[in-house]
Amino acid sequence: MSEKELSSKSEQASFFSAVLHKLSDSQKLTASEAEEAFGAIVDGSIPPELIAAFLMALRVRGESTEELLGAVIALRSRMLPVPLAPIDTIDVCGTGGDKYGTLNVSTAVAFVLAGLGIPVAKHGNRAVSSQAGASDVLSALGVPLFSDPARLSQQLKTHNLVFMAAPHHHPAMRHAAPVRKALGIRTLFNLIGPMVNPAGVKRQLVGVFSPAWLAPMVDVLAKLGSECVWAVCGLPIIGGQGIDEVTLAGPTRIEALENGARKALILEAEMAGLKSAPISAIKGGDASFNAQALEALLHGEPGPYRDTVLLNAACALHVAGRKTIVRGTEIDTHALKNCIAEVSRPLDDGTALAVLNDLRKLSSDTHAENMTG
């Protein structure tokens, strides 16, 4: 390491120490302070025990919107991007950290949307606070995952679907990954993940573990140039823990950003003509269990898992700009039901399954790099 690099790391460590003192007094960081602190973490200048102290101090006091903004800017400035994504590309991703351990909903939604010809650049990772993250399940399904940006761009163009491994595009995150795994609880990094999409998508359906974070996440994405965002949080138990997806088990709160305007919406399964079901109906397991359930879904298996995926996919259809299910400040139930019918087709006619099988065939003669982290 050069003398200049050593000096830079020393300066970052000194700044980080000052930040910890500020947090110990329950003070909030400015966006620029948070950007510098998270930059120091991902640059490898901070030891694990201080990273843990920093994340826990934020968690106990309660993270702020400005701290989230600074963290996202820090990570975006250091990521390895996937270029040339179509302008209408969408991401469907959840924060995790809701502790429900459900089957993989947003990953299944991605196959449905791709089956409809909608480009999806899904950002994902291995499980941190659950049994099976998106990349765990994709590996179990036999889907090869790549790191080369040019290859990913071509895959998106050809198949309308690409899965981007967080460790491939945010290699600096390796400094925080062991700490996150050791803590095993939700931290600010859960919120950051869906907001640092390497393809630079401007349209996102983001599942959030708590309704308290719906507006702040939309605030940050709006400031960073997003065009259409639905931040959603299902409420299976009134007053209880939220779930990071649109749910059949109760109302779902939505904070929407569309054409520069903000809307707060409520969605329930019955509005889509679907039956309510408890969260236990889509309880997941390990990667193999979840992969089998996802493949059965793509073969047309009915049930609460399918209905949950349809409800989320219908919302994503709106976010992608293909349909409109909002009139004024309310959900248009007739339009929503039509969207449910449309997103059902890729599951019924095998189109979504064909996308999975096409991705499985990739790289028979090219090295595939599975997600790690």
PDB file of C-alpha atoms in Angstrom, residues 97-233:
ATOM      1  CA  GLY A  97     -35.098  -8.177   7.357  1.00  0.00           C
ATOM      2  CA  ASP A  98     -38.795  -8.894   7.959  1.00  0.00           C
ATOM      3  CA  LYS A  99     -38.124 -12.277   9.652  1.00  0.00           C
ATOM      4  CA  TYR A 100     -41.079 -14.045   7.993  1.00  0.00           C
ATOM      5  CA  GLY A 101     -38.942 -16.395   5.905  1.00  0.00           C
ATOM      6  CA  THR A 102     -41.368 -16.640   2.998  1.00  0.00           C
ATOM      7  CA  LEU A 103     -40.884 -18.202  -0.412  1.00  0.00           C
ATOM      8  CA  ASN A 104     -39.052 -15.995  -2.904  1.00  0.00           C
ATOM      9  CA  VAL A 105     -41.678 -13.643  -4.294  1.00  0.00           C
ATOM     10  CA  SER A 106     -39.748 -10.955  -6.158  1.00  0.00           C
ATOM     11  CA  THR A 107     -37.549 -13.531  -7.909  1.00  0.00           C
ATOM     12  CA  ALA A 108     -40.672 -15.282  -9.192  1.00  0.00           C
ATOM     13  CA  VAL A 109     -42.165 -11.946 -10.239  1.00  0.00           C
ATOM     14  CA  ALA A 110     -39.044 -11.281 -12.313  1.00  0.00           C
ATOM     15  CA  PHE A 111     -39.680 -14.420 -14.402  1.00  0.00           C
ATOM     16  CA  VAL A 112     -43.323 -13.443 -14.904  1.00  0.00           C
ATOM     17  CA  LEU A 113     -42.443  -9.948 -16.101  1.00  0.00           C
ATOM     18  CA  ALA A 114     -39.713 -11.228 -18.415  1.00  0.00           C
ATOM     19  CA  GLY A 115     -42.267 -13.642 -19.846  1.00  0.00           C
ATOM     20  CA  LEU A 116     -44.341 -10.592 -20.784  1.00  0.00           C
ATOM     21  CA  GLY A 117     -41.390  -8.973 -22.533  1.00  0.00           C
ATOM     22  CA  ILE A 118     -40.664  -6.461 -19.771  1.00  0.00           C
ATOM     23  CA  PRO A 119     -36.910  -5.968 -19.159  1.00  0.00           C
ATOM     24  CA  VAL A 120     -36.013  -6.781 -15.558  1.00  0.00           C
ATOM     25  CA  ALA A 121     -32.615  -6.093 -13.996  1.00  0.00           C
ATOM     26  CA  LYS A 122     -32.914  -7.724 -10.599  1.00  0.00           C
ATOM     27  CA  HIS A 123     -30.353  -6.932  -7.957  1.00  0.00           C
ATOM     28  CA  GLY A 124     -29.917  -9.684  -5.347  1.00  0.00           C
ATOM     29  CA  ASN A 125     -27.720 -11.401  -2.852  1.00  0.00           C
ATOM     30  CA  ARG A 126     -27.340 -14.479  -0.735  1.00  0.00           C
ATOM     31  CA  ALA A 127     -29.365 -14.716   2.449  1.00  0.00           C
ATOM     32  CA  VAL A 128     -28.204 -12.527   5.312  1.00  0.00           C
ATOM     33  CA  SER A 129     -31.184 -12.501   7.678  1.00  0.00           C
ATOM     34  CA  SER A 130     -33.258 -15.268   6.017  1.00  0.00           C
ATOM     35  CA  GLN A 131     -32.750 -18.888   4.923  1.00  0.00           C
ATOM     36  CA  ALA A 132     -32.690 -18.372   1.163  1.00  0.00           C
ATOM     37  CA  GLY A 133     -31.892 -15.164  -0.686  1.00  0.00           C
ATOM     38  CA  ALA A 134     -32.440 -14.679  -4.413  1.00  0.00           C
ATOM     39  CA  SER A 135     -29.001 -15.919  -5.403  1.00  0.00           C
ATOM     40  CA  ASP A 136     -29.259 -19.000  -3.164  1.00  0.00           C
ATOM     41  CA  VAL A 137     -32.464 -20.000  -4.939  1.00  0.00           C
ATOM     42  CA  LEU A 138     -31.155 -19.226  -8.419  1.00  0.00           C
ATOM     43  CA  SER A 139     -28.104 -21.374  -7.755  1.00  0.00           C
ATOM     44  CA  ALA A 140     -30.405 -24.199  -6.631  1.00  0.00           C
ATOM     45  CA  LEU A 141     -32.393 -23.770  -9.851  1.00  0.00           C
ATOM     46  CA  GLY A 142     -29.243 -24.152 -11.935  1.00  0.00           C
ATOM     47  CA  VAL A 143     -29.234 -20.594 -13.255  1.00  0.00           C
ATOM     48  CA  PRO A 144     -25.661 -19.470 -14.028  1.00  0.00           C
ATOM     49  CA  LEU A 145     -24.855 -16.002 -12.767  1.00  0.00           C
ATOM     50  CA  PHE A 146     -22.300 -13.726 -14.355  1.00  0.00           C
ATOM     51  CA  SER A 147     -20.225 -10.733 -13.351  1.00  0.00           C
ATOM     52  CA  ASP A 148     -19.134  -9.348 -16.727  1.00  0.00           C
ATOM     53  CA  PRO A 149     -21.143  -6.169 -17.413  1.00  0.00           C
ATOM     54  CA  ALA A 150     -21.121  -6.608 -21.198  1.00  0.00           C
ATOM     55  CA  ARG A 151     -22.420 -10.166 -20.873  1.00  0.00           C
ATOM     56  CA  LEU A 152     -25.141  -9.038 -18.488  1.00  0.00           C
ATOM     57  CA  SER A 153     -26.186  -6.260 -20.859  1.00  0.00           C
ATOM     58  CA  GLN A 154     -26.498  -8.772 -23.693  1.00  0.00           C
ATOM     59  CA  GLN A 155     -28.444 -11.194 -21.505  1.00  0.00           C
ATOM     60  CA  LEU A 156     -30.910  -8.460 -20.602  1.00  0.00           C
ATOM     61  CA  LYS A 157     -31.342  -7.566 -24.273  1.00  0.00           C
ATOM     62  CA  THR A 158     -31.842 -11.192 -25.329  1.00  0.00           C
ATOM     63  CA  HIS A 159     -33.881 -12.635 -22.460  1.00  0.00           C
ATOM     64  CA  ASN A 160     -35.425  -9.538 -20.799  1.00  0.00           C
ATOM     65  CA  LEU A 161     -34.008 -10.726 -17.490  1.00  0.00           C
ATOM     66  CA  VAL A 162     -30.716 -10.460 -15.710  1.00  0.00           C
ATOM     67  CA  PHE A 163     -29.802 -11.225 -12.118  1.00  0.00           C
ATOM     68  CA  MET A 164     -27.005  -9.067 -10.767  1.00  0.00           C
ATOM     69  CA  ALA A 165     -25.037 -10.482  -7.849  1.00  0.00           C
ATOM     70  CA  ALA A 166     -24.437  -7.770  -5.277  1.00  0.00           C
ATOM     71  CA  PRO A 167     -20.877  -8.957  -4.486  1.00  0.00           C
ATOM     72  CA  HIS A 168     -19.957  -8.720  -8.191  1.00  0.00           C
ATOM     73  CA  HIS A 169     -21.073  -5.115  -8.498  1.00  0.00           C
ATOM     74  CA  HIS A 170     -20.331  -3.927  -4.980  1.00  0.00           C
ATOM     75  CA  PRO A 171     -17.039  -5.721  -4.273  1.00  0.00           C
ATOM     76  CA  ALA A 172     -16.212  -3.204  -1.571  1.00  0.00           C
ATOM     77  CA  MET A 173     -19.164  -4.570   0.404  1.00  0.00           C
ATOM     78  CA  ARG A 174     -16.993  -7.552   1.320  1.00  0.00           C
ATOM     79  CA  HIS A 175     -15.708  -5.483   4.231  1.00  0.00           C
ATOM     80  CA  ALA A 176     -19.203  -5.213   5.727  1.00  0.00           C
ATOM     81  CA  ALA A 177     -20.562  -8.642   4.725  1.00  0.00           C
ATOM     82  CA  PRO A 178     -19.022 -10.655   7.619  1.00  0.00           C
ATOM     83  CA  VAL A 179     -20.290  -8.104  10.132  1.00  0.00           C
ATOM     84  CA  ARG A 180     -23.810  -8.209   8.687  1.00  0.00           C
ATOM     85  CA  LYS A 181     -23.763 -11.998   8.781  1.00  0.00           C
ATOM     86  CA  ALA A 182     -22.491 -12.062  12.367  1.00  0.00           C
ATOM     87  CA  LEU A 183     -25.113  -9.569  13.532  1.00  0.00           C
ATOM     88  CA  GLY A 184     -27.870 -11.512  11.767  1.00  0.00           C
ATOM     89  CA  ILE A 185     -30.334  -8.643  12.103  1.00  0.00           C
ATOM     90  CA  ARG A 186     -31.707  -5.927   9.894  1.00  0.00           C
ATOM     91  CA  THR A 187     -29.325  -2.978   9.447  1.00  0.00           C
ATOM     92  CA  LEU A 188     -29.232   0.067   7.211  1.00  0.00           C
ATOM     93  CA  PHE A 189     -27.596  -2.123   4.565  1.00  0.00           C
ATOM     94  CA  ASN A 190     -30.966  -3.869   4.066  1.00  0.00           C
ATOM     95  CA  LEU A 191     -32.421  -0.549   3.002  1.00  0.00           C
ATOM     96  CA  ILE A 192     -29.436   0.347   0.846  1.00  0.00           C
ATOM     97  CA  GLY A 193     -29.489  -2.880  -1.195  1.00  0.00           C
ATOM     98  CA  PRO A 194     -32.561  -2.193  -3.356  1.00  0.00           C
ATOM     99  CA  MET A 195     -31.394   1.403  -3.921  1.00  0.00           C
ATOM    100  CA  VAL A 196     -28.014   0.656  -5.512  1.00  0.00           C
ATOM    101  CA  ASN A 197     -29.132  -1.251  -8.622  1.00  0.00           C
ATOM    102  CA  PRO A 198     -26.088  -1.615 -10.927  1.00  0.00           C
ATOM    103  CA  ALA A 199     -28.210  -1.168 -14.070  1.00  0.00           C
ATOM    104  CA  GLY A 200     -29.301   2.282 -12.909  1.00  0.00           C
ATOM    105  CA  VAL A 201     -33.012   1.488 -13.190  1.00  0.00           C
ATOM    106  CA  LYS A 202     -35.462   4.361 -12.808  1.00  0.00           C
ATOM    107  CA  ARG A 203     -38.482   2.144 -12.149  1.00  0.00           C
ATOM    108  CA  GLN A 204     -38.697   0.004  -9.024  1.00  0.00           C
ATOM    109  CA  LEU A 205     -41.152  -2.033  -7.001  1.00  0.00           C
ATOM    110  CA  VAL A 206     -39.413  -2.062  -3.630  1.00  0.00           C
ATOM    111  CA  GLY A 207     -40.590  -4.211  -0.744  1.00  0.00           C
ATOM    112  CA  VAL A 208     -39.852  -2.645   2.650  1.00  0.00           C
ATOM    113  CA  PHE A 209     -39.850  -4.388   6.043  1.00  0.00           C
ATOM    114  CA  SER A 210     -41.498  -1.481   7.891  1.00  0.00           C
ATOM    115  CA  PRO A 211     -44.104   1.106   6.872  1.00  0.00           C
ATOM    116  CA  ALA A 212     -42.002   3.724   8.650  1.00  0.00           C
ATOM    117  CA  TRP A 213     -39.444   3.466   5.842  1.00  0.00           C
ATOM    118  CA  LEU A 214     -41.819   3.752   2.869  1.00  0.00           C
ATOM    119  CA  ALA A 215     -41.724   7.539   2.542  1.00  0.00           C
ATOM    120  CA  PRO A 216     -37.998   7.921   3.345  1.00  0.00           C
ATOM    121  CA  MET A 217     -36.995   5.380   0.702  1.00  0.00           C
ATOM    122  CA  VAL A 218     -39.135   7.099  -1.911  1.00  0.00           C
ATOM    123  CA  ASP A 219     -37.710  10.465  -0.830  1.00  0.00           C
ATOM    124  CA  VAL A 220     -34.171   9.227  -1.423  1.00  0.00           C
ATOM    125  CA  LEU A 221     -34.935   7.584  -4.761  1.00  0.00           C
ATOM    126  CA  ALA A 222     -36.756  10.705  -5.928  1.00  0.00           C
ATOM    127  CA  LYS A 223     -33.716  12.839  -5.062  1.00  0.00           C
ATOM    128  CA  LEU A 224     -31.520  10.437  -7.024  1.00  0.00           C
ATOM    129  CA  GLY A 225     -33.612  10.658 -10.201  1.00  0.00           C
ATOM    130  CA  SER A 226     -36.059   7.732 -10.126  1.00  0.00           C
ATOM    131  CA  GLU A 227     -39.136   8.103 -12.362  1.00  0.00           C
ATOM    132  CA  CYS A 228     -41.616   5.607 -10.930  1.00  0.00           C
ATOM    133  CA  VAL A 229     -41.279   3.884  -7.571  1.00  0.00           C
ATOM    134  CA  TRP A 230     -43.717   1.911  -5.465  1.00  0.00           C
ATOM    135  CA  ALA A 231     -42.383   1.225  -1.980  1.00  0.00           C
ATOM    136  CA  VAL A 232     -44.664  -1.401  -0.454  1.00  0.00           C
ATOM    137  CA  CYS A 233     -45.074  -2.930   2.983  1.00  0.00           C
TER     138      CYS A 233
END
